Coordinates of C-alpha atoms and ligand atoms in Angstrom, one line a residue:
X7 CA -21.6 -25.1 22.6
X8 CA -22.0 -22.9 25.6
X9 CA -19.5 -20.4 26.7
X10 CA -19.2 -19.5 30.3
X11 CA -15.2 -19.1 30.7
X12 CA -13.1 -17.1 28.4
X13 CA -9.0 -16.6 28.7
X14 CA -7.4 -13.5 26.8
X15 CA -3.5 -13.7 26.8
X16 CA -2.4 -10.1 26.5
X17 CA -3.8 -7.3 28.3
X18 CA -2.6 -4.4 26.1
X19 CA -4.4 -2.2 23.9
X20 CA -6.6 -4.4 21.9
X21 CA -7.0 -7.4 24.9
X22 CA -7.9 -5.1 27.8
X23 CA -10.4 -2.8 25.5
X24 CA -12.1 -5.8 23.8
X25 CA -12.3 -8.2 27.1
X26 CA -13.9 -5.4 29.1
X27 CA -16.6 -4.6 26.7
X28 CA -17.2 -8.6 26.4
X29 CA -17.5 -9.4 30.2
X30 CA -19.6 -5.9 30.6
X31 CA -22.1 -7.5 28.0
X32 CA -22.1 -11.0 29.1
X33 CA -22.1 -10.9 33.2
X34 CA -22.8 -14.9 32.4
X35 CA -19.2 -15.5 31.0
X36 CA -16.2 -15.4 33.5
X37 CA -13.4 -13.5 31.4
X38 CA -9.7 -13.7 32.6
X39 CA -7.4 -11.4 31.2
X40 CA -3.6 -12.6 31.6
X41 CA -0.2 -11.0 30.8
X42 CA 3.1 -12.1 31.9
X43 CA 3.6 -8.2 32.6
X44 CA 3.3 -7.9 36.2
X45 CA 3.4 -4.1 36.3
X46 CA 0.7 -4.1 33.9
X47 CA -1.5 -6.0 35.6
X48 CA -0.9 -4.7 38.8
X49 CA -2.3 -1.2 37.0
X50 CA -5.4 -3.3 35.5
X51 CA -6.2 -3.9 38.6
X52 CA -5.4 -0.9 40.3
X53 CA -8.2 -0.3 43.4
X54 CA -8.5 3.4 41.3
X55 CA -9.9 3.0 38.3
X56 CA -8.8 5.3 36.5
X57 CA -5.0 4.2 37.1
X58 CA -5.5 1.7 34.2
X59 CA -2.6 1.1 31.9
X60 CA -4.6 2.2 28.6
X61 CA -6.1 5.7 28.4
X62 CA -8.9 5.6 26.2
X63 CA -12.5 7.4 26.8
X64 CA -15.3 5.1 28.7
X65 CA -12.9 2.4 29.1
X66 CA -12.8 3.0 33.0
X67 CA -16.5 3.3 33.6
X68 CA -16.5 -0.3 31.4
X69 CA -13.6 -1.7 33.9
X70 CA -15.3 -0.7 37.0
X71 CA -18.6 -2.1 36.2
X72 CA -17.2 -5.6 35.5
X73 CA -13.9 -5.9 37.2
X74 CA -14.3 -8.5 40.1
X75 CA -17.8 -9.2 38.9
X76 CA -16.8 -11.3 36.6
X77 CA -13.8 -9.8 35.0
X78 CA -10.3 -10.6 36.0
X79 CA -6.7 -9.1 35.3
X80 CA -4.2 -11.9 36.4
X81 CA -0.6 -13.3 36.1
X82 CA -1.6 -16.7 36.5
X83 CA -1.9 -17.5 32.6
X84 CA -1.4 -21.3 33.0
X85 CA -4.6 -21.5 35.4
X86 CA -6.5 -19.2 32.9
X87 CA -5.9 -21.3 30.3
X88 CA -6.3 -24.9 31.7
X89 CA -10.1 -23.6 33.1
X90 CA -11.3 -21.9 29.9
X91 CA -13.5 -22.9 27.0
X92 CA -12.5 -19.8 24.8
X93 CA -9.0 -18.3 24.4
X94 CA -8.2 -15.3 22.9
X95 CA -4.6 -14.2 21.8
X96 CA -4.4 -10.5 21.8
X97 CA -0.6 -10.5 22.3
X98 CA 2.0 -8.1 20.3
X99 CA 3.0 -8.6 16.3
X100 CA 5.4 -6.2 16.1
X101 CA 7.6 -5.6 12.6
X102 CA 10.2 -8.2 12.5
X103 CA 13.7 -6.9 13.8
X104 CA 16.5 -9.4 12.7
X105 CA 16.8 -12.3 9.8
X106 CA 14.5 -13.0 7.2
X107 CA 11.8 -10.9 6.4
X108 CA 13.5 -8.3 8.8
X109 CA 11.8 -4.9 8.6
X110 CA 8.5 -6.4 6.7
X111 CA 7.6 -9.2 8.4
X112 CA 5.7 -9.6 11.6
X113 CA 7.4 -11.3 14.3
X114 CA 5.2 -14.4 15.1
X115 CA 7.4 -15.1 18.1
X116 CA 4.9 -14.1 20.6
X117 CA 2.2 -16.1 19.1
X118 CA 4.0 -19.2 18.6
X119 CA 5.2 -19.2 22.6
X120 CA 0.9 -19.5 23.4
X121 CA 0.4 -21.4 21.1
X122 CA 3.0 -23.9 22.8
X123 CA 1.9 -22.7 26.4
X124 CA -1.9 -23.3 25.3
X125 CA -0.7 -26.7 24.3
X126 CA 1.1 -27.5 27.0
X127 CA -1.9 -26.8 29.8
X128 CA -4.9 -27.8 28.4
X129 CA -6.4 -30.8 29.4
X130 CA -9.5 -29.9 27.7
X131 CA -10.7 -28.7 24.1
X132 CA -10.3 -25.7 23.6
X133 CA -11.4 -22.7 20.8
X134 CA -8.9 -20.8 20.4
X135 CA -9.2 -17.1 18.7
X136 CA -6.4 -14.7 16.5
X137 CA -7.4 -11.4 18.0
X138 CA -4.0 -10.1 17.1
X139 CA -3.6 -8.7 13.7
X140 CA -1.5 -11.2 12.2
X141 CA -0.5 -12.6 8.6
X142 CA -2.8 -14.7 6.4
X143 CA -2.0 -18.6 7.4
X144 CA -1.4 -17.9 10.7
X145 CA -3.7 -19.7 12.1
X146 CA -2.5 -22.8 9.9
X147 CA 0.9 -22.3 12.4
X148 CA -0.9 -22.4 15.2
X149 CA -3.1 -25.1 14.8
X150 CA 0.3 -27.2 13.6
X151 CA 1.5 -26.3 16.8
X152 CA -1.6 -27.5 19.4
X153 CA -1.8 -30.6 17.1
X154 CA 1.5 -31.8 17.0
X155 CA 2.7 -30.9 20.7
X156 CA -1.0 -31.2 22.5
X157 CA -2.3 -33.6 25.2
X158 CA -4.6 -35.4 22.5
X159 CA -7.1 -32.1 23.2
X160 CA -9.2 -31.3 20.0
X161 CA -8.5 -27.7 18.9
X162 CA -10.6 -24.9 16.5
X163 CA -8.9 -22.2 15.4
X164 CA -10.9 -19.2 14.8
X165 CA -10.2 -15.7 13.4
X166 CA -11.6 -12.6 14.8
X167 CA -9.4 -9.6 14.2
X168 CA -10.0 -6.2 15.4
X169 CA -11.1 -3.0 13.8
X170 CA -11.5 -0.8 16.7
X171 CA -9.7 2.5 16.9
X172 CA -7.1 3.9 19.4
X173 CA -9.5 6.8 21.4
X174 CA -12.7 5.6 20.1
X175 CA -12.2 1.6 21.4
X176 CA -14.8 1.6 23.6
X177 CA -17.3 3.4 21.2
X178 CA -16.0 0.8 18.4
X179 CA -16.7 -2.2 20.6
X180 CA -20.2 -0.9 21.5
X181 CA -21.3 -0.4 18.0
X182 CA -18.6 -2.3 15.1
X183 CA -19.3 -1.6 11.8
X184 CA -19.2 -5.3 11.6
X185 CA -17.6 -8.3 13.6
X186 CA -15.7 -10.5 11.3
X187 CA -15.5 -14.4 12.5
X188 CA -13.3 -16.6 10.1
X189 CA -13.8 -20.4 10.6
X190 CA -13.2 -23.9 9.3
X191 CA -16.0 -25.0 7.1
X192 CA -16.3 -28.1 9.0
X193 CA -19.1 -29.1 11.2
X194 CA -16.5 -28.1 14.6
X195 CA -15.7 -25.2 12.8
X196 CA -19.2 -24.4 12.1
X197 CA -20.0 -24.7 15.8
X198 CA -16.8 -23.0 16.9
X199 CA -17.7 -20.4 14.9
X200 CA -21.2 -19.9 16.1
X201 CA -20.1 -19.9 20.1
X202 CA -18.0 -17.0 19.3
X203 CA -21.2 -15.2 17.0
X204 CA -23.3 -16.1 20.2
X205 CA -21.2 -14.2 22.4
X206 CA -21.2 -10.9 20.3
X207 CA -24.8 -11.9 19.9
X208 CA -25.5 -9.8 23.4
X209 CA -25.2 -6.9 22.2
X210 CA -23.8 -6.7 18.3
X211 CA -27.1 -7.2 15.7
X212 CA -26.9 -10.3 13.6
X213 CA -26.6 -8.5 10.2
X214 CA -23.2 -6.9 11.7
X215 CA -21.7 -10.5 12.3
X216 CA -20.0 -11.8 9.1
X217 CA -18.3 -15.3 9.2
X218 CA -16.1 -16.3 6.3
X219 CA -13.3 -18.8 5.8
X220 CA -10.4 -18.6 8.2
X221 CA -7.9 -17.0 5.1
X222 CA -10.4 -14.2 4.6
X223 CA -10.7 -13.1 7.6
X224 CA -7.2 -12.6 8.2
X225 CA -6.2 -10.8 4.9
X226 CA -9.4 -8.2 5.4
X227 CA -7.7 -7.3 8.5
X228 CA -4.6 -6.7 6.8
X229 CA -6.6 -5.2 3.7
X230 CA -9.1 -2.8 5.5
X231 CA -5.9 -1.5 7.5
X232 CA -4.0 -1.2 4.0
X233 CA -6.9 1.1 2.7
X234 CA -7.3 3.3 5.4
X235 CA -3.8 4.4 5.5
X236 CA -3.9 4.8 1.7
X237 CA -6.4 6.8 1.9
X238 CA -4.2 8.9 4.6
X239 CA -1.6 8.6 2.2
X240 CA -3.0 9.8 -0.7
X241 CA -4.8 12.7 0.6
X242 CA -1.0 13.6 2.3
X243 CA 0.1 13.0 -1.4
X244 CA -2.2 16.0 -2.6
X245 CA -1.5 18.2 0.5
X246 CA 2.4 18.5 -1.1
X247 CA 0.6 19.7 -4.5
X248 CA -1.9 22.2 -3.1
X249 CA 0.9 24.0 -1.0
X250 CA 2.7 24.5 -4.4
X251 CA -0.5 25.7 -6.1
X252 CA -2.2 27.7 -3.9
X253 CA -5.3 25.0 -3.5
X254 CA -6.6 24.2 0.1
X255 CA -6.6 20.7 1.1
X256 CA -9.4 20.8 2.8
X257 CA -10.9 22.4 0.6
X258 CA -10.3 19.5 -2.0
X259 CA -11.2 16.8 0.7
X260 CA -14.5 18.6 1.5
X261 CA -15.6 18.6 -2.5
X262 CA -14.3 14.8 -2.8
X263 CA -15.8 13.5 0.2
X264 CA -19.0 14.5 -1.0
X265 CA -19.5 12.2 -3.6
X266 CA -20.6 9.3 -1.4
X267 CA -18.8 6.7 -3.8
X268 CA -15.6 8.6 -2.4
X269 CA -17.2 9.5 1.4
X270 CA -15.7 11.8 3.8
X271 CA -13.9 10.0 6.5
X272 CA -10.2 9.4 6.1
X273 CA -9.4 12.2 4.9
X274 CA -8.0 14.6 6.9
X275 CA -4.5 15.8 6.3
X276 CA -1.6 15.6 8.3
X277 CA 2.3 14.8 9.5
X278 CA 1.4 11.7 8.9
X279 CA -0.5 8.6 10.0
X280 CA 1.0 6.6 12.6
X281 CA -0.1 3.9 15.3
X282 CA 0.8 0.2 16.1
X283 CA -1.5 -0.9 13.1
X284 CA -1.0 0.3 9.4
X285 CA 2.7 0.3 9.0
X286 CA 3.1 -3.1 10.3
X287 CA -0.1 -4.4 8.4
X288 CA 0.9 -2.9 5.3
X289 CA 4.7 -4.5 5.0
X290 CA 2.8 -7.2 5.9
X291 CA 0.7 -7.3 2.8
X292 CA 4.1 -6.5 1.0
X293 CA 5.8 -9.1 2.3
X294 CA 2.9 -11.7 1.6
X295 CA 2.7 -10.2 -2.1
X296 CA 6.8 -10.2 -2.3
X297 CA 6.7 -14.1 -1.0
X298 CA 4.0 -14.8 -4.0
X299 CA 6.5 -13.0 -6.3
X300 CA 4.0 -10.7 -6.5
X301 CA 6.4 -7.4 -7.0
X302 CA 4.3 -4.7 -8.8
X303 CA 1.2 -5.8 -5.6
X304 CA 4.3 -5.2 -3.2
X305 CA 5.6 -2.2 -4.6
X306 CA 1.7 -0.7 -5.1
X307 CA 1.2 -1.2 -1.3
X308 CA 4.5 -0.3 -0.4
X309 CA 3.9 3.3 -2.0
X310 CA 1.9 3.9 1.1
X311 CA 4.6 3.9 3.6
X312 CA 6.7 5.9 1.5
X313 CA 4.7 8.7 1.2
X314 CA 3.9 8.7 4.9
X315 CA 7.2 8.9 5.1
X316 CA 8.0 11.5 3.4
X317 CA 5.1 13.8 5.0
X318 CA 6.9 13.3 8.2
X319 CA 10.4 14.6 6.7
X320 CA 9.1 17.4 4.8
X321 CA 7.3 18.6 7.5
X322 CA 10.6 18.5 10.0
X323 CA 12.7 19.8 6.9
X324 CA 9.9 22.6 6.2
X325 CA 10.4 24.0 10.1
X326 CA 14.4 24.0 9.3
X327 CA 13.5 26.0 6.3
X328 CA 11.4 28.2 7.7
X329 CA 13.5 29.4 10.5
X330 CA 15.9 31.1 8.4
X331 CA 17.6 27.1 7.3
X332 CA 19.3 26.7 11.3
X333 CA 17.3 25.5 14.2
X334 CA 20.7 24.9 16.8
X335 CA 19.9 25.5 20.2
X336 CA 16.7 27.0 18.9
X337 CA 13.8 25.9 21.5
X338 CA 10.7 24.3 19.7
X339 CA 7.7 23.5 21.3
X340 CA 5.9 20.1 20.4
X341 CA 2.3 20.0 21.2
X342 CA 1.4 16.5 21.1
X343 CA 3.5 13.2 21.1
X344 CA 0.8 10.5 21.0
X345 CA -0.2 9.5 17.5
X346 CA -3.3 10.2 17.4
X347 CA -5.8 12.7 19.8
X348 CA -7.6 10.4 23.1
X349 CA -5.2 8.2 23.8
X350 CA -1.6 7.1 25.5
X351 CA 0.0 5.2 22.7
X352 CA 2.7 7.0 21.1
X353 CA 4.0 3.6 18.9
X354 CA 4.8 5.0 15.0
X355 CA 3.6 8.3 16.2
X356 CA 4.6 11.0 13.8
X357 CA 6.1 13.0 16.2
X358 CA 8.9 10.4 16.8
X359 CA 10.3 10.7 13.4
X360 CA 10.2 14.9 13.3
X361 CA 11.4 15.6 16.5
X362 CA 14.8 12.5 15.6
X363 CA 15.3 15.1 12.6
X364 CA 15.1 18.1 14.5
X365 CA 17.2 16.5 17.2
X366 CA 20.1 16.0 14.1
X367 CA 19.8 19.5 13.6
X368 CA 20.7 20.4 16.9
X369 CA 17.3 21.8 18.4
X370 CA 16.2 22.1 21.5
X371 CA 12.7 20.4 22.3
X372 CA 9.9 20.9 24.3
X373 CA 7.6 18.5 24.5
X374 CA 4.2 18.6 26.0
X375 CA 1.6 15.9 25.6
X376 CA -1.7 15.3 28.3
X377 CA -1.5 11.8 28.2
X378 CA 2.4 11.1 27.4
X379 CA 5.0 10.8 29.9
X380 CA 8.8 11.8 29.5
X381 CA 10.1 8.4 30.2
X382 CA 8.3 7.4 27.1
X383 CA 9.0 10.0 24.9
X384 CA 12.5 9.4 25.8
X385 CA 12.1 5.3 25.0
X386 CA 10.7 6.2 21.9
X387 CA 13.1 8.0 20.7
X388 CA 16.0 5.7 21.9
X389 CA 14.3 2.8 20.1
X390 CA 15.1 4.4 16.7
X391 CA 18.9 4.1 17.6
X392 CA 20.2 6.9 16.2
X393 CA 22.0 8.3 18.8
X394 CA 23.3 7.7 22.6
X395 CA 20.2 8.1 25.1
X396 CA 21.9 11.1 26.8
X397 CA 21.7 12.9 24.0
X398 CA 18.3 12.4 23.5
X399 CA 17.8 13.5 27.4
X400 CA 19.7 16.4 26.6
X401 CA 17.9 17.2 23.3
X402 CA 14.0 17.2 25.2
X403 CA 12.6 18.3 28.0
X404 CA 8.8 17.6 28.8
X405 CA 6.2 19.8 30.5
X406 CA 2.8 19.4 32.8
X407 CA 2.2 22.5 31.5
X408 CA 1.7 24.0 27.4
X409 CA 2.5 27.6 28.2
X410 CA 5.9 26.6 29.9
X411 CA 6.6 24.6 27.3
X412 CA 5.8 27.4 24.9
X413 CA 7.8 29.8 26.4
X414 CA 10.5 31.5 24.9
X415 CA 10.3 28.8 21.7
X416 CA 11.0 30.2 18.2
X417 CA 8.4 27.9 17.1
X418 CA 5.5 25.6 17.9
X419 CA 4.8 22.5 16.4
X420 CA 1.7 20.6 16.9
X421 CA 2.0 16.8 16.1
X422 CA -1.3 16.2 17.8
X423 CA -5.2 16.9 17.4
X424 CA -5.7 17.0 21.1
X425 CA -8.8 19.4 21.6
X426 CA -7.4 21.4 24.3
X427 CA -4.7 22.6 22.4
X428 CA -7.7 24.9 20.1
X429 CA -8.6 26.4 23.8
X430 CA -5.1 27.8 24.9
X431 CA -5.3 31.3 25.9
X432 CA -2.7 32.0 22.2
X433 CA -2.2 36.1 23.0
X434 CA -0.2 35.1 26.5
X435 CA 1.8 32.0 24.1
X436 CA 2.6 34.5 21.6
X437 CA 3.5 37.4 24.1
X438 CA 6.0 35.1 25.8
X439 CA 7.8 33.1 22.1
X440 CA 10.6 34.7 20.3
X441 CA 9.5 36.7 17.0
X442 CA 8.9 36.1 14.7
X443 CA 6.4 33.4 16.4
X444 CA 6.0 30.6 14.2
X445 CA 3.4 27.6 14.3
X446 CA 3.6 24.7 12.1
X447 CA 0.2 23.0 12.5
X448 CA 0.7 19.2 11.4
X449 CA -2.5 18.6 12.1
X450 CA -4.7 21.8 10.8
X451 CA -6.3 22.1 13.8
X452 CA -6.2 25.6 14.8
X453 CA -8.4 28.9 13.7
X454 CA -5.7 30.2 10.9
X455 CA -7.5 33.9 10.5
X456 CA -7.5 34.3 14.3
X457 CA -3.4 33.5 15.1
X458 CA -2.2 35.4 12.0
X459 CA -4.4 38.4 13.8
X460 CA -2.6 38.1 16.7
X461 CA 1.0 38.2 15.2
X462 CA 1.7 34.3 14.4
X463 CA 3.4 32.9 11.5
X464 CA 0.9 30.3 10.8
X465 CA 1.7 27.4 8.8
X466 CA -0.4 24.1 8.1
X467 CA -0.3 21.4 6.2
X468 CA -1.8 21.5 2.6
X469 CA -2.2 25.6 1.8
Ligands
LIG503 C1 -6.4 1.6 12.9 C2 -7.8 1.2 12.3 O1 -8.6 2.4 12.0 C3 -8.5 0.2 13.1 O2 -9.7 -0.3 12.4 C4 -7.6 -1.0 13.4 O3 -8.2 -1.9 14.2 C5 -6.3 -0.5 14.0 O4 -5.7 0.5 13.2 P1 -5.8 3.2 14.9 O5 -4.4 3.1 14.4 O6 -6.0 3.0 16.4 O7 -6.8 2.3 14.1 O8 -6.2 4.7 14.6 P2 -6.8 5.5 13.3 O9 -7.9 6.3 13.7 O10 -7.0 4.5 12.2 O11 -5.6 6.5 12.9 C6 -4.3 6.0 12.4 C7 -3.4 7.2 12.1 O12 -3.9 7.8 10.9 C8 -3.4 8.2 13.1 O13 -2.0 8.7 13.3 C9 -4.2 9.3 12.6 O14 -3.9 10.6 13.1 C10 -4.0 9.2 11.1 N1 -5.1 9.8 10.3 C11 -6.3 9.2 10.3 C12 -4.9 10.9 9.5 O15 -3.8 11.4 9.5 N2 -5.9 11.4 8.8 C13 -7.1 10.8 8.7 O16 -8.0 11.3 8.0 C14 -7.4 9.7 9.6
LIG504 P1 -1.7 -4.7 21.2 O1 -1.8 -3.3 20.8 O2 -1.7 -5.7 20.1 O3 -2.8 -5.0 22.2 P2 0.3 -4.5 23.3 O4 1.8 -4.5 23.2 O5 -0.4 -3.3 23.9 O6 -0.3 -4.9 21.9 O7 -0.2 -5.8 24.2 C1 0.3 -7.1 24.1 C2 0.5 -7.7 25.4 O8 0.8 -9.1 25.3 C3 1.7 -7.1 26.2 O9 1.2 -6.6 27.4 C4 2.6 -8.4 26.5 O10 3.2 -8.4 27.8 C5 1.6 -9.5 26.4 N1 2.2 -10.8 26.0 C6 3.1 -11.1 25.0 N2 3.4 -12.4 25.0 C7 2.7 -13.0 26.0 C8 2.6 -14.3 26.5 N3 3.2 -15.4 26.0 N4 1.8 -14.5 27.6 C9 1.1 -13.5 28.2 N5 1.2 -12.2 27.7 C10 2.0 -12.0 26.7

């Protein structure tokens, strides 16, 4: 089975990303790239380049090479579907909001609408691919669906979920670790499955492609997710015990990550993990466990989220603490809102949940973030509906620039590993705060020894 035309429904952080680095590789496949977001789309395809909606490094050079060549950014996700051989759904899962499994489970509602709309269209067979992380049996729901409402068009459902990371998509796509394919064991689903390994074929080594049964593929996405934020977690865990006593976190990460059975990566310290992914993937797992009566696998994984949690309140109550227990009309200065350095997305960022308990406490903020705009940092905040959205207007203001934002604040909190923020010219910062001039590094990214020398109370996380 030959692919030459592929539809993508979605064209948000995992769509747009993955689609671009497929139609860069294979100039022989036509790639179409829908959302029913007409803003969005209108930015995808944006005559400058480097107006795209997604800020991630690479990812324009990738869009500009391919875009009109033979990739497309359209509204038109009817016609994308009907002419295609290959869909992909990259659309949202977000945490369900309302009835059952509310708060755990993820809300299919996206997923079952193109699933109907995929039904309703096509007049030809189709593959269809999960690219969205979603829960194990999914794709049992939506091949229910295209059977039971379809035009008589034969249907395989394939699983292919995602492991690239926000900031380093394009780099992820180029090189995976591995590309996981989950297919029926059937002789379509064999062949299904091998168009879609054919396609990574162009550039991904063989070895790297791993095909499994539909189920597995869906819970490793669910499972790699669940042991990468443990691994934030617990490292966060041991942070709490070193600053009581007197160990280094890094320190004790360096010396673990060293024995390569533990390895080094995913261990740095911090506020707190965030993103669209392991929060959602994770009370996903609990809720799966949970359904299976499963309660001491639910309340393992669920230990995860609760110690992110409570990095990200001890870290807002340790600034109260800190400034003499009152930080009322105080200014503090956030550096960083995304949730991670090298990119735009601010969804579960850490910095939501400190600056909503500083805003309680009557602070005044001063947010300023390279990639994040105020509209947003204002929406994110008003999604956690905790209080009207004038109040949150009136509790933040955002800067273009860090040393207005810095000036005249009691304190500066940095929620964000953005690199420039280790270049700022720190005398003129600290000549213009209020002293004592403190800085509570959530992310222990500056030079310690050189801010205490200049006068700063220097705080980070872990020592
Ligand atoms: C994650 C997975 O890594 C990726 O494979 C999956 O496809 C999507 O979810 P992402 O959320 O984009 O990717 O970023 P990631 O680099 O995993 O970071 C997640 C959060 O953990 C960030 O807030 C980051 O700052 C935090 N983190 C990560 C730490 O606090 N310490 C670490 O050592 C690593
Ligand atoms: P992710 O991080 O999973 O890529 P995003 O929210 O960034 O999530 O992107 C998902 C995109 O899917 C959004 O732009 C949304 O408009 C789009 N979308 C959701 N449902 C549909 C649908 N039925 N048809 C087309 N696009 C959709």
């Amino acid at each position: 089975m030959k692919i030459t035309k592929i539809c993508c429904i979605g064209a948000g952080y995992v769509g747009g990303p993955t689609m671009a680095v497929i139609a860069q590789k294979c100039p022989h496949i036509q790639v179409t790239v829908v959302d029913l977001n007409e803003q969005r789309i209108a930015l995808w395809n944006d005559p400058n380049v480097d107006n795209i909606p997604i800020y991630e490094p690479g990812l324009s050079e990738v869009v500009a090479e391919a875009r009109g060549r033979n990739l497309f950014f359209s509204t038109a996700v009817d016609e994308a579907i009907a002419e295609a051989e290959m869909i992909f759904i990259s659309v949202n899962t977000p945490t369900k909001t309302y009835g059952s499994g509310k708060g755990l489970a993820a809300d299919l509602k996206y997923i079952e609408l193109c699933a109907r709309q995929i039904a309703r269209v096509s007049t030809t067979d189709k593959i269809v691919v999960e690219k969205s992380t979603l829960p194990v049996r999914t794709a049992e729901a939506i091949k229910s669906i295209l059977q039971n409402t379809g035009n008589g068009v034969k249907y395989q459902i394939l699983s292919n979920p995602e492991f690239l990371a926000e900031g380093t998509a394009v780099e992820d796509l180029f090189s995976p670790d591995r590309v996981l394919i989950g297919g029926e064991t059937t002789p379509e689903g064999e062949k299904a499955i091998q168009a879609l390994v054919d396609i990574y074929a162009n550039w991904v080594p063989k070895e790297r492609i791993l095909t499994t049964n539909v189920w597995s593929s869906e819970l490793s996405k669910l499972v790699a997710n669940a042991f990468l934020a443990q691994r934030v977690s617990s490292i966060n865990s041991i942070s709490e015990l070193c600053e009581k006593t007197g160990a280094d976190v890094n320190e004790v990460a360096r010396a673990i990550g060293m024995d390569s059975r533990i390895g080094p990566k995913f261990l740095k310290s911090s506020v707190g993990f965030g993103g669209s992914c392991f929060q959602k993937d994770i009370l996903n797992l609990v809720y799966i466990a949970k359904s299976y009566g499963l309660h001491e696998v639910a309340d393992y994984w669920e230990q995860v989220i609760i110690m992110n949690d409570h990095q990200k309140t001890r870290f807002a109550k340790n600034i109260v603490c800190t400034l003499y227990n009152t930080v009322a009309d105080k200014k503090i200065a956030f550096l960083g809102w995304a949730f991670k350095k090298d990119t735009n997305d601010t969804r579960e960022s850490a910095a939501i949940y400190v600056a909503n308990d500083l805003l309680f406490e009557q602070a005044k903020l001063a947010v300023y973030d390279p990639k994040v705009e105020h509209t947003q940092i204002i929406s994110d905040l008003n999604y956690l509906q905790t209080r009207p959205s004038q109040e949150n207007e009136k509790g933040i203001q955002t800067f273009n620039d860090p040393y207005e934002a810095c000036k005249d604040a009691h304190a500066i909190a940095i929620l964000t590993e953005w690199d420039e923020f280790k270049g700022y010219d720190w005398e003129k910062i600290y000549a213009h705060m209020n002293k004592p001039a403190f800085i509570f590094d959530g992310r222990n990214l500056l030079d310690k020894e050189k801010l205490t020398r200049i006068g700063f109370k220097y705080q980070t996380i872990g020592s």
